């Protein structure tokens, strides 16, 4: 398997802080993977996102993106390969209208206008925002703005998309729309697209191929959602939530119901409850 | 408070003026202001008046909106007219009291000044009501392009302008939110002495500035992440297209100019 992202012994400390935001962190991501990075507030996960495309410069260690070292000489080629959706939908909207915003990344790359005229509507269609092309950002909901931000990234076709808490400021509906749009894109591009989703939202992480748990700048656990969530108590101790199905299991356990130890997603939990009901 | 602001407001529409190229509108309305000072007799003002009315009428925007636009500058107009009316040194004196004199040239000058104000304000309102701020920014960028020769950062300036325009509604919303939040905590913006009211502004300004700076930092990160490296080598998604109607508008303007110059020399 080809590693598209390799992070080796990265450390970073903010100038104004006394402790390290990231401390000797290493991990790698294989091409086409969907990786969720979870951790409580201030665990260093957003810092990690900014290090990956050279918005911040690591104090120690090195990062390789698609075989290229992330440094000052390579930063623009790296940023070409990495698209980022940030947390605040309002603050990352550059264009005066939806179409302008989607075109911003293309303009920066010097793409000629004829191609932009084809690429922009196609990207907007992908996130189902094509009817809003001439709207101004003030007339859009948070979820719509995030989908526009995503369209701006789709237009430049990066190999990696990093979602830096992209759904944290959205209502449940907006969150669903954004996740669905990314899912659809990932399904279409398959191995060609790697997704790193940095998130608070445990249900979002449950859909990933692999989860990395970061605590105080260090990688404390990694594995599939099933292995990570089967140790629900440990996550709660780290200040993280567990998925709804796991919460239900814990509540049942407190009522002295004999629940299975391994992680069940909602569908399998429903199956198990049905069977339990039949046995009684 | 915000809804009363007519200056800089855009009224969507599809009139001939709406569809003109913003560059044409910008150049013509600036030239019009210079043109006004060419007129020095009744016939000249009549022609200018007709031209202005024609422009206003062809925007198909209700006259009430234009009158609303006149309101904020009403005091300035009244002040200037009064000055002209009472402090004219020459001409036939109708009425005099101490330093105040009303003369026939004073009255004529007052009327001229009033008409000039009226035409300038109406014409600039035509420009702002029918042109999206962003289109104006595009036009400015185009017209500033020659300044590139003296290394003036035209692209950077126009991006700044476009971003500033894009954040105006956002910051307005935020101002209202902060004001409401401070009101909910008991700050009174409407009553008290001028000192007290100025002090009440501080709890609005500080959060607004902090918020704006945070926004700028976030936006800078987002722009860099999307590959922004500065103005050079960028292509433009939004382009302006000069059409026949734009040339026609310039032609009409030229005719008015010629007639106006004619009246100046004939009379």
Short mmCIF file of C-alpha atoms in Angstrom, two decimals:
data_model
loop_
_atom_site.label_atom_id
_atom_site.label_comp_id
_atom_site.label_asym_id
_atom_site.label_seq_id
_atom_site.Cartn_x
_atom_site.Cartn_y
_atom_site.Cartn_z
CA UNK A 1 0.00 0.00 0.00
CA UNK A 2 1.25 3.42 -0.97
CA UNK A 3 1.45 5.97 1.81
CA UNK A 4 0.13 9.34 0.70
CA UNK A 5 0.80 11.06 4.00
CA UNK A 6 3.68 10.26 6.29
CA UNK A 7 4.16 12.17 9.50
CA UNK A 8 7.40 11.45 11.30
CA UNK A 9 8.12 12.62 14.85
CA UNK A 10 6.42 15.97 14.48
CA UNK A 11 6.59 18.51 17.31
CA UNK A 12 5.11 21.97 17.43
CA UNK A 13 4.83 24.59 20.11
CA UNK A 14 2.93 27.88 19.77
CA UNK A 15 5.13 30.87 20.64
CA UNK A 16 2.66 32.02 23.27
CA UNK A 17 2.25 28.64 24.91
CA UNK A 18 4.31 26.83 27.52
CA UNK A 19 3.48 23.30 26.47
CA UNK A 20 3.81 21.55 23.16
CA UNK A 21 0.71 21.47 20.97
CA UNK A 22 2.09 18.38 19.23
CA UNK A 23 4.69 16.17 20.80
CA UNK A 24 6.64 13.66 18.75
CA UNK A 25 3.64 12.58 16.71
CA UNK A 26 3.96 9.98 13.97
CA UNK A 27 1.44 8.27 11.74
CA UNK A 28 0.82 7.51 8.10
CA UNK A 29 -2.19 7.41 5.81
CA UNK A 30 -2.48 5.13 2.81
CA UNK A 31 -3.80 6.34 -0.50
CA UNK A 32 -7.58 6.44 -0.73
CA UNK A 33 -8.14 6.01 2.97
CA UNK A 34 -10.71 7.93 5.03
CA UNK A 35 -9.09 8.74 8.34
CA UNK A 36 -10.80 10.49 11.25
CA UNK A 37 -8.69 12.28 13.81
CA UNK A 38 -10.49 12.78 17.08
CA UNK A 39 -9.46 14.42 20.31
CA UNK A 40 -10.86 16.91 22.83
CA UNK A 41 -10.46 20.69 22.55
CA UNK A 42 -6.83 21.76 22.57
CA UNK A 43 -5.51 18.27 21.88
CA UNK A 44 -3.56 19.60 18.89
CA UNK A 45 -5.61 18.19 16.05
CA UNK A 46 -6.23 21.51 14.32
CA UNK A 47 -2.54 22.35 14.63
CA UNK A 48 -1.83 19.10 12.86
CA UNK A 49 -4.11 20.09 9.98
CA UNK A 50 -2.26 23.38 9.49
CA UNK A 51 1.12 21.65 9.62
CA UNK A 52 0.08 19.31 6.81
CA UNK A 53 -0.06 22.11 4.23
CA UNK A 54 2.60 24.39 5.66
CA UNK A 55 0.28 26.99 7.17
CA UNK A 56 2.35 26.27 10.26
CA UNK A 57 5.96 25.11 10.28
CA UNK A 58 6.90 22.18 12.49
CA UNK A 59 9.64 22.69 15.10
CA UNK A 60 10.94 19.17 14.62
CA UNK A 61 10.22 16.11 12.50
CA UNK A 62 9.13 15.90 8.91
CA UNK A 63 5.99 15.42 6.87
CA UNK A 64 5.79 13.77 3.45
CA UNK A 65 2.76 14.38 1.24
CA UNK A 66 2.55 12.19 -1.83
CA UNK A 67 6.29 11.58 -1.62
CA UNK A 68 7.11 15.27 -1.29
CA UNK A 69 8.66 16.83 1.76
CA UNK A 70 6.53 19.62 3.21
CA UNK A 71 8.88 22.59 3.33
CA UNK A 72 9.12 26.12 2.05
CA UNK A 73 10.35 25.12 -1.40
CA UNK A 74 7.50 22.65 -1.92
CA UNK A 75 4.68 24.44 -0.17
CA UNK A 76 2.73 25.48 -3.25
CA UNK A 77 2.88 22.04 -4.86
CA UNK A 78 1.83 20.55 -1.54
CA UNK A 79 -1.07 22.98 -1.25
CA UNK A 80 -2.07 21.96 -4.76
CA UNK A 81 -2.41 18.41 -3.52
CA UNK A 82 -4.17 19.22 -0.27
CA UNK A 83 -7.57 20.91 -0.11
CA UNK A 84 -8.80 22.16 3.23
CA UNK A 85 -12.24 23.00 4.55
CA UNK A 86 -12.00 25.03 7.73
CA UNK A 87 -14.32 25.28 10.68
CA UNK A 88 -15.94 28.68 10.31
CA UNK A 89 -18.09 28.83 7.16
CA UNK A 90 -18.27 32.63 7.20
CA UNK A 91 -14.55 33.33 7.53
CA UNK A 92 -13.29 31.25 4.63
CA UNK A 93 -15.65 32.61 2.00
CA UNK A 94 -13.45 34.81 -0.22
CA UNK A 95 -15.71 35.50 -3.19
CA UNK A 96 -18.53 38.00 -3.35
CA UNK A 97 -20.82 35.36 -4.82
CA UNK A 98 -20.88 31.56 -4.75
CA UNK A 99 -19.42 31.19 -8.26
CA UNK A 100 -16.63 33.68 -7.49
CA UNK A 101 -15.69 31.77 -4.39
CA UNK A 102 -15.50 28.46 -6.21
CA UNK A 103 -13.37 30.09 -8.91
CA UNK A 104 -10.92 31.60 -6.39
CA UNK A 105 -8.65 28.56 -6.24
CA UNK A 106 -8.71 28.22 -10.03
CA UNK A 107 -7.81 31.90 -10.47
CA UNK A 108 -4.85 31.42 -8.14
CA UNK A 109 -3.60 28.60 -10.32
CA UNK A 110 -3.82 30.69 -13.46
CA UNK A 111 -6.43 28.48 -15.14
CA UNK A 112 -7.77 30.17 -18.27
CA UNK A 113 -11.31 31.49 -18.11
CA UNK A 114 -12.88 29.10 -20.62
CA UNK A 115 -11.96 26.13 -18.44
CA UNK A 116 -13.15 27.90 -15.31
CA UNK A 117 -16.56 28.44 -16.91
CA UNK A 118 -16.86 24.65 -17.25
CA UNK A 119 -15.23 23.65 -13.96
CA UNK A 120 -17.12 25.98 -11.64
CA UNK A 121 -20.67 24.84 -12.50
CA UNK A 122 -19.54 21.20 -12.48
CA UNK A 123 -18.09 21.58 -8.98
CA UNK A 124 -21.23 23.33 -7.78
CA UNK A 125 -23.39 20.58 -9.23
CA UNK A 126 -21.34 18.00 -7.38
CA UNK A 127 -22.36 19.57 -4.04
CA UNK A 128 -25.86 20.43 -5.30
CA UNK A 129 -25.35 24.17 -5.05
CA UNK A 130 -25.61 24.94 -8.78
CA UNK A 131 -28.88 26.88 -8.40
CA UNK A 132 -27.20 29.19 -5.90
CA UNK A 133 -24.31 30.19 -8.20
CA UNK A 134 -25.10 33.92 -8.14
CA UNK A 135 -26.03 34.16 -4.47
CA UNK A 136 -24.08 36.21 -1.99
CA UNK A 137 -22.72 34.50 1.13
CA UNK A 138 -25.02 36.41 3.50
CA UNK A 139 -28.00 34.68 1.93
CA UNK A 140 -26.70 31.16 2.53
CA UNK A 141 -26.97 28.85 5.54
CA UNK A 142 -23.86 27.55 7.26
CA UNK A 143 -24.19 24.12 5.65
CA UNK A 144 -24.55 25.70 2.22
CA UNK A 145 -21.44 27.82 2.75
CA UNK A 146 -19.46 24.75 3.71
CA UNK A 147 -20.67 22.96 0.60
CA UNK A 148 -19.48 25.95 -1.45
CA UNK A 149 -16.10 25.72 0.29
CA UNK A 150 -16.05 22.06 -0.66
CA UNK A 151 -16.94 22.90 -4.26
CA UNK A 152 -14.02 25.34 -4.35
CA UNK A 153 -11.77 22.43 -3.44
CA UNK A 154 -13.42 19.95 -5.82
CA UNK A 155 -12.80 22.43 -8.68
CA UNK A 156 -9.02 22.21 -8.21
CA UNK A 157 -9.16 18.42 -7.79
CA UNK A 158 -6.71 17.76 -4.94
CA UNK A 159 -5.55 14.28 -3.93
CA UNK A 160 -6.23 14.89 -0.28
CA UNK A 161 -9.10 16.71 1.40
CA UNK A 162 -8.68 17.77 5.01
CA UNK A 163 -11.82 18.66 6.90
CA UNK A 164 -10.71 20.72 9.85
CA UNK A 165 -13.83 20.47 12.03
CA UNK A 166 -15.78 21.47 8.94
CA UNK A 167 -19.11 20.53 10.51
CA UNK A 168 -18.48 21.81 14.04
CA UNK A 169 -20.44 25.06 13.59
CA UNK A 170 -23.35 23.58 11.68
CA UNK A 171 -26.80 22.43 12.72
CA UNK A 172 -27.59 18.70 12.34
CA UNK A 173 -29.17 19.23 8.91
CA UNK A 174 -26.20 21.20 7.55
CA UNK A 175 -23.85 18.60 9.00
CA UNK A 176 -25.67 15.80 7.21
CA UNK A 177 -25.62 17.67 3.90
CA UNK A 178 -21.90 18.35 4.09
CA UNK A 179 -21.03 14.79 5.07
CA UNK A 180 -23.26 13.42 2.32
CA UNK A 181 -21.55 15.64 -0.25
CA UNK A 182 -18.11 14.43 0.82
CA UNK A 183 -19.29 10.80 0.88
CA UNK A 184 -20.58 11.12 -2.65
CA UNK A 185 -17.34 12.62 -3.84
CA UNK A 186 -15.32 9.92 -2.13
CA UNK A 187 -17.50 7.19 -3.65
CA UNK A 188 -17.01 8.68 -7.09
CA UNK A 189 -13.26 9.16 -6.85
CA UNK A 190 -12.55 6.04 -4.80
CA UNK A 191 -8.83 5.48 -4.41
CA UNK A 192 -7.97 8.80 -6.01
CA UNK A 193 -9.13 10.76 -2.99
CA UNK A 194 -7.85 10.57 0.56
CA UNK A 195 -9.96 12.19 3.26
CA UNK A 196 -8.71 13.32 6.63
CA UNK A 197 -11.55 14.42 8.83
CA UNK A 198 -10.65 16.17 12.03
CA UNK A 199 -13.70 16.15 14.17
CA UNK A 200 -15.52 16.31 17.45
CA UNK A 201 -18.45 14.53 16.03
CA UNK A 202 -18.18 10.91 16.96
CA UNK A 203 -20.87 9.72 14.55
CA UNK A 204 -18.88 11.30 11.73
CA UNK A 205 -15.76 9.47 12.90
CA UNK A 206 -17.67 6.18 13.07
CA UNK A 207 -17.94 6.21 9.26
CA UNK A 208 -14.18 6.42 8.74
CA UNK A 209 -11.88 3.57 7.71
CA UNK A 210 -9.56 4.31 10.57
CA UNK A 211 -9.53 6.53 13.63
CA UNK A 212 -6.59 8.25 15.27
CA UNK A 213 -7.13 9.45 18.82
CA UNK A 214 -4.97 12.40 19.82
CA UNK A 215 -4.60 13.56 23.39
CA UNK A 216 -2.31 16.38 24.55
CA UNK A 217 -0.40 16.37 21.28
CA UNK A 218 0.26 12.65 21.27
CA UNK A 219 -1.26 9.75 19.44
CA UNK A 220 -2.88 7.63 22.12
CA UNK A 221 -4.79 5.11 20.04
CA UNK A 222 -5.39 4.14 16.45
CA UNK A 223 -7.53 1.55 14.79
CA UNK A 224 -10.81 0.86 13.04
CA UNK A 225 -13.94 2.45 14.51
CA UNK A 226 -14.92 -0.99 15.85
CA UNK A 227 -11.74 -1.40 17.89
CA UNK A 228 -11.66 2.22 19.05
CA UNK A 229 -15.28 2.28 20.16
CA UNK A 230 -15.26 -1.12 21.83
CA UNK A 231 -13.28 0.59 24.58
CA UNK A 232 -15.97 3.18 25.23
CA UNK A 233 -14.92 3.87 28.78
CA UNK A 234 -11.40 4.88 27.78
CA UNK A 235 -12.75 7.43 25.30
CA UNK A 236 -15.00 8.90 27.95
CA UNK A 237 -11.96 9.22 30.21
CA UNK A 238 -10.22 11.24 27.46
CA UNK A 239 -13.13 13.65 27.41
CA UNK A 240 -14.57 12.24 24.20
CA UNK A 241 -18.03 10.99 23.44
CA UNK A 242 -18.93 7.55 22.21
CA UNK A 243 -21.40 6.87 19.38
CA UNK A 244 -25.08 6.69 20.19
CA UNK A 245 -25.19 2.88 19.95
CA UNK A 246 -22.36 2.64 22.43
CA UNK A 247 -24.10 5.05 24.81
CA UNK A 248 -27.19 2.88 24.68
CA UNK A 249 -25.09 -0.17 25.45
CA UNK A 250 -23.60 1.53 28.48
CA UNK A 251 -27.06 2.53 29.70
CA UNK A 252 -28.29 -1.04 29.26
CA UNK A 253 -25.27 -2.32 31.13
CA UNK A 254 -26.19 -0.08 34.04
CA UNK A 255 -29.61 -1.77 34.02
CA UNK A 256 -27.83 -5.12 34.33
CA UNK A 257 -28.55 -6.24 30.78
CA UNK A 258 -25.83 -8.52 29.51
CA UNK A 259 -24.56 -6.60 26.46
CA UNK A 260 -21.89 -7.84 24.07
CA UNK A 261 -18.41 -6.41 24.53
CA UNK A 262 -17.57 -5.70 20.89
CA UNK A 263 -18.58 -2.50 19.08
CA UNK A 264 -21.91 -2.61 17.28
CA UNK A 265 -23.11 0.05 14.90
CA UNK A 266 -26.75 1.10 15.11
CA UNK A 267 -28.01 -1.47 12.66
CA UNK A 268 -26.29 -4.34 14.37
CA UNK A 269 -27.42 -3.13 17.76
CA UNK A 270 -31.01 -3.16 16.50
CA UNK A 271 -30.47 -6.75 15.29
CA UNK A 272 -29.08 -7.74 18.65
CA UNK A 273 -31.98 -6.10 20.53
CA UNK A 274 -34.46 -7.99 18.32
CA UNK A 275 -32.78 -11.26 19.06
CA UNK A 276 -32.60 -10.49 22.77
CA UNK A 277 -36.31 -9.79 22.74
CA UNK A 278 -37.01 -13.13 21.10
CA UNK A 279 -35.00 -15.02 23.68
CA UNK A 280 -36.88 -13.46 26.60
CA UNK B 1 -30.76 52.13 11.43
CA UNK B 2 -29.07 50.24 8.62
CA UNK B 3 -32.12 50.03 6.37
CA UNK B 4 -32.27 53.84 6.01
CA UNK B 5 -28.90 53.96 4.34
CA UNK B 6 -29.47 54.64 0.69
CA UNK B 7 -25.90 55.56 -0.20
CA UNK B 8 -24.13 52.54 -1.62
CA UNK B 9 -27.31 50.48 -1.80
CA UNK B 10 -28.00 48.43 -4.87
CA UNK B 11 -31.52 47.96 -6.19
CA UNK B 12 -31.70 44.93 -8.48
CA UNK B 13 -33.33 45.47 -11.81
CA UNK B 14 -32.98 44.92 -15.50
CA UNK B 15 -33.22 48.39 -17.00
CA UNK B 16 -30.91 49.68 -19.72
CA UNK B 17 -28.84 51.49 -17.08
CA UNK B 18 -28.55 48.31 -15.01
CA UNK B 19 -27.14 46.47 -17.97
CA UNK B 20 -24.54 49.08 -18.87
CA UNK B 21 -20.92 48.16 -18.34
CA UNK B 22 -19.84 49.38 -14.87
CA UNK B 23 -16.79 51.00 -16.42
CA UNK B 24 -19.01 53.09 -18.67
CA UNK B 25 -21.21 54.07 -15.74
CA UNK B 26 -18.24 54.97 -13.55
CA UNK B 27 -16.49 57.07 -16.18
CA UNK B 28 -19.70 58.78 -17.28
CA UNK B 29 -20.87 59.69 -13.79
CA UNK B 30 -17.47 61.10 -12.85
CA UNK B 31 -17.32 63.07 -16.10
CA UNK B 32 -20.85 64.27 -15.50
CA UNK B 33 -19.75 65.93 -12.28
CA UNK B 34 -17.10 67.83 -14.21
CA UNK B 35 -19.61 68.59 -16.95
CA UNK B 36 -21.93 70.27 -14.46
CA UNK B 37 -19.39 73.01 -13.84
CA UNK B 38 -19.35 73.80 -17.55
CA UNK B 39 -22.91 75.09 -17.40
CA UNK B 40 -23.18 78.78 -16.68
CA UNK B 41 -26.62 79.75 -17.97
CA UNK B 42 -30.25 78.68 -17.83
CA UNK B 43 -30.20 76.78 -21.06
CA UNK B 44 -27.18 74.77 -19.93
CA UNK B 45 -28.89 73.84 -16.68
CA UNK B 46 -32.05 72.93 -18.52
CA UNK B 47 -30.14 70.51 -20.75
CA UNK B 48 -28.32 69.01 -17.76
CA UNK B 49 -31.64 68.70 -15.94
CA UNK B 50 -33.25 66.89 -18.84
CA UNK B 51 -30.26 64.57 -19.16
CA UNK B 52 -30.37 63.77 -15.44
CA UNK B 53 -34.11 63.13 -15.54
CA UNK B 54 -33.65 60.90 -18.55
CA UNK B 55 -31.03 58.86 -16.68
CA UNK B 56 -33.20 58.66 -13.55
CA UNK B 57 -36.29 57.67 -15.53
CA UNK B 58 -34.49 54.99 -17.51
CA UNK B 59 -33.37 53.18 -14.32
CA UNK B 60 -37.05 52.31 -13.68
CA UNK B 61 -36.50 52.74 -9.95
CA UNK B 62 -39.20 54.63 -8.05
CA UNK B 63 -38.58 58.33 -7.42
CA UNK B 64 -39.18 57.86 -3.68
CA UNK B 65 -35.89 55.98 -3.39
CA UNK B 66 -34.05 58.87 -5.01
CA UNK B 67 -35.68 61.39 -2.71
CA UNK B 68 -34.61 59.26 0.23
CA UNK B 69 -31.07 59.51 -1.11
CA UNK B 70 -31.28 63.30 -0.99
CA UNK B 71 -32.27 63.37 2.67
CA UNK B 72 -28.85 62.86 4.31
CA UNK B 73 -27.31 65.77 2.37
CA UNK B 74 -30.31 68.05 2.81
CA UNK B 75 -28.63 70.09 5.54
CA UNK B 76 -25.53 70.63 3.46
CA UNK B 77 -27.66 71.87 0.57
CA UNK B 78 -29.68 74.23 2.77
CA UNK B 79 -26.49 75.53 4.41
CA UNK B 80 -24.82 76.30 1.08
CA UNK B 81 -27.93 77.90 -0.39
CA UNK B 82 -28.29 80.13 2.66
CA UNK B 83 -24.65 81.19 2.39
CA UNK B 84 -25.06 81.99 -1.30
CA UNK B 85 -28.30 83.81 -0.74
CA UNK B 86 -27.24 86.11 2.09
CA UNK B 87 -23.59 86.78 1.39
CA UNK B 88 -23.46 87.79 -2.26
CA UNK B 89 -21.39 90.91 -2.60
CA UNK B 90 -22.53 92.17 -6.00
CA UNK B 91 -25.68 92.83 -7.96
CA UNK B 92 -28.94 94.65 -7.38
CA UNK B 93 -29.77 94.71 -3.66
CA UNK B 94 -33.32 93.67 -2.75
CA UNK B 95 -32.97 93.47 1.00
CA UNK B 96 -30.18 94.23 3.46
CA UNK B 97 -29.79 93.81 7.20
CA UNK B 98 -26.37 94.23 8.84
CA UNK B 99 -23.92 91.93 7.02
CA UNK B 100 -26.77 90.10 5.24
CA UNK B 101 -27.69 91.19 1.75
CA UNK B 102 -29.96 89.54 -0.76
CA UNK B 103 -29.11 90.42 -4.34
CA UNK B 104 -30.30 89.19 -7.71
CA UNK B 105 -26.98 87.45 -8.41
CA UNK B 106 -27.23 85.88 -4.96
CA UNK B 107 -30.62 84.39 -5.77
CA UNK B 108 -29.42 83.11 -9.13
CA UNK B 109 -26.29 81.63 -7.61
CA UNK B 110 -28.34 79.95 -4.90
CA UNK B 111 -30.58 78.35 -7.48
CA UNK B 112 -27.55 77.24 -9.54
CA UNK B 113 -25.88 75.72 -6.49
CA UNK B 114 -29.07 73.93 -5.57
CA UNK B 115 -29.39 72.51 -9.08
CA UNK B 116 -25.74 71.40 -9.11
CA UNK B 117 -26.21 69.57 -5.83
CA UNK B 118 -29.38 67.98 -7.09
CA UNK B 119 -27.81 66.77 -10.34
CA UNK B 120 -24.64 65.45 -8.72
CA UNK B 121 -26.52 63.54 -6.04
CA UNK B 122 -29.12 62.17 -8.45
CA UNK B 123 -26.46 61.01 -10.90
CA UNK B 124 -24.30 59.34 -8.27
CA UNK B 125 -27.42 57.70 -6.87
CA UNK B 126 -28.18 56.40 -10.35
CA UNK B 127 -24.69 54.88 -10.37
CA UNK B 128 -24.92 53.20 -6.96
CA UNK B 129 -28.53 52.06 -7.28
CA UNK B 130 -27.94 50.31 -10.59
CA UNK B 131 -24.45 48.88 -10.07
CA UNK B 132 -23.47 46.08 -7.75
CA UNK B 133 -20.62 47.17 -5.46
CA UNK B 134 -18.59 44.27 -6.76
CA UNK B 135 -19.05 45.36 -10.37
CA UNK B 136 -17.85 48.81 -9.32
CA UNK B 137 -14.77 47.25 -7.75
CA UNK B 138 -14.12 45.35 -11.00
CA UNK B 139 -14.49 48.57 -12.97
CA UNK B 140 -12.09 50.38 -10.64
CA UNK B 141 -9.55 47.61 -11.05
CA UNK B 142 -9.76 47.88 -14.81
CA UNK B 143 -9.47 51.64 -14.80
CA UNK B 144 -6.52 51.56 -12.40
CA UNK B 145 -4.57 49.13 -14.58
CA UNK B 146 -2.33 51.82 -16.14
CA UNK B 147 -1.04 52.44 -12.61
CA UNK B 148 0.67 49.03 -12.80
CA UNK B 149 3.38 50.82 -14.77
CA UNK B 150 4.38 52.82 -11.72
CA UNK B 151 4.34 49.59 -9.63
CA UNK B 152 1.07 50.45 -7.93
CA UNK B 153 -0.41 47.22 -6.43
CA UNK B 154 -3.61 47.33 -8.45
CA UNK B 155 -4.54 43.62 -8.09
CA UNK B 156 -3.91 43.61 -4.37
CA UNK B 157 -5.92 46.77 -3.90
CA UNK B 158 -8.86 45.47 -5.88
CA UNK B 159 -8.83 42.17 -3.97
CA UNK B 160 -8.83 44.19 -0.74
CA UNK B 161 -11.75 46.19 -2.04
CA UNK B 162 -13.65 43.08 -3.12
CA UNK B 163 -13.09 41.42 0.27
CA UNK B 164 -14.05 44.60 2.11
CA UNK B 165 -17.29 44.76 0.12
CA UNK B 166 -17.99 41.09 0.71
CA UNK B 167 -17.60 41.57 4.48
CA UNK B 168 -19.77 44.69 4.78
CA UNK B 169 -23.03 42.75 5.27
CA UNK B 170 -21.31 40.24 7.55
CA UNK B 171 -19.96 42.98 9.79
CA UNK B 172 -23.31 44.78 9.75
CA UNK B 173 -25.00 41.61 10.97
CA UNK B 174 -22.37 41.24 13.63
CA UNK B 175 -22.78 44.85 14.77
CA UNK B 176 -26.50 44.33 15.24
CA UNK B 177 -25.85 41.11 17.15
CA UNK B 178 -23.26 42.71 19.44
CA UNK B 179 -25.55 45.70 20.05
CA UNK B 180 -28.44 43.44 20.96
CA UNK B 181 -26.23 41.38 23.23
CA UNK B 182 -25.00 44.52 25.00
CA UNK B 183 -28.56 45.82 25.26
CA UNK B 184 -29.55 42.55 26.87
CA UNK B 185 -26.87 43.28 29.48
CA UNK B 186 -28.29 46.74 30.12
CA UNK B 187 -26.24 49.09 27.90
CA UNK B 188 -28.37 52.01 26.74
CA UNK B 189 -27.41 53.34 23.30
CA UNK B 190 -30.24 55.83 22.78
CA UNK B 191 -30.34 57.95 25.92
CA UNK B 192 -28.05 60.12 28.00
CA UNK B 193 -25.52 62.83 27.25
CA UNK B 194 -23.20 62.69 24.26
CA UNK B 195 -20.31 61.58 26.50
CA UNK B 196 -22.40 58.79 27.98
CA UNK B 197 -23.56 57.66 24.55
CA UNK B 198 -20.01 57.69 23.18
CA UNK B 199 -18.94 55.56 26.11
CA UNK B 200 -21.69 53.07 25.25
CA UNK B 201 -20.06 52.58 21.82
CA UNK B 202 -16.92 51.05 23.37
CA UNK B 203 -18.60 47.72 24.21
CA UNK B 204 -19.62 47.49 20.54
CA UNK B 205 -16.34 48.53 18.97
CA UNK B 206 -14.00 46.28 20.91
CA UNK B 207 -15.78 42.97 20.16
CA UNK B 208 -16.23 44.09 16.56
CA UNK B 209 -12.52 44.79 16.11
CA UNK B 210 -11.49 41.56 17.82
CA UNK B 211 -13.97 39.66 15.65
CA UNK B 212 -12.77 41.35 12.48
CA UNK B 213 -9.13 40.56 13.24
CA UNK B 214 -9.98 36.91 13.93
CA UNK B 215 -11.90 36.81 10.66
CA UNK B 216 -8.92 38.27 8.83
CA UNK B 217 -6.59 35.63 10.28
CA UNK B 218 -8.98 32.82 9.34
CA UNK B 219 -9.54 34.23 5.87
CA UNK B 220 -5.81 34.60 5.31
CA UNK B 221 -5.28 30.95 6.24
CA UNK B 222 -8.11 29.85 3.97
CA UNK B 223 -6.79 31.92 1.06
CA UNK B 224 -3.29 30.53 1.43
CA UNK B 225 -4.59 27.00 1.72
CA UNK B 226 -6.39 27.61 -1.57
CA UNK B 227 -3.18 28.64 -3.29
CA UNK B 228 -3.30 32.44 -3.17
CA UNK B 229 0.20 33.81 -3.80
CA UNK B 230 -0.48 37.43 -4.73
CA UNK B 231 -1.94 39.32 -7.63
CA UNK B 232 0.45 38.40 -10.42
CA UNK B 233 -0.20 35.35 -12.59
CA UNK B 234 -3.82 35.11 -11.51
CA UNK B 235 -6.57 34.71 -14.05
CA UNK B 236 -9.98 36.32 -13.71
CA UNK B 237 -13.25 34.44 -13.54
CA UNK B 238 -15.28 37.62 -13.74
CA UNK B 239 -14.70 39.71 -16.84
CA UNK B 240 -16.34 42.88 -18.03
CA UNK B 241 -17.68 43.02 -21.56
CA UNK B 242 -17.99 46.37 -23.32
CA UNK B 243 -21.03 46.28 -25.58
CA UNK B 244 -22.68 48.43 -28.18
CA UNK B 245 -25.06 50.00 -25.67
CA UNK B 246 -22.03 51.19 -23.69
CA UNK B 247 -20.57 52.96 -26.71
CA UNK B 248 -24.03 54.38 -27.35
CA UNK B 249 -24.23 55.77 -23.81
CA UNK B 250 -20.86 57.43 -24.27
CA UNK B 251 -22.09 58.87 -27.56
CA UNK B 252 -25.21 60.35 -25.93
CA UNK B 253 -23.01 61.84 -23.24
CA UNK B 254 -20.73 63.36 -25.87
CA UNK B 255 -23.72 64.97 -27.58
CA UNK B 256 -24.78 66.57 -24.29
CA UNK B 257 -21.21 67.77 -23.82
CA UNK B 258 -21.11 69.38 -27.26
CA UNK B 259 -24.51 71.05 -26.81
CA UNK B 260 -23.44 72.32 -23.41
CA UNK B 261 -20.22 73.80 -24.71
CA UNK B 262 -22.28 75.34 -27.52
CA UNK B 263 -24.67 77.08 -25.13
CA UNK B 264 -21.73 78.39 -23.13
CA UNK B 265 -20.32 80.20 -26.13
CA UNK B 266 -23.59 81.17 -27.80
CA UNK B 267 -25.16 82.87 -24.82
#
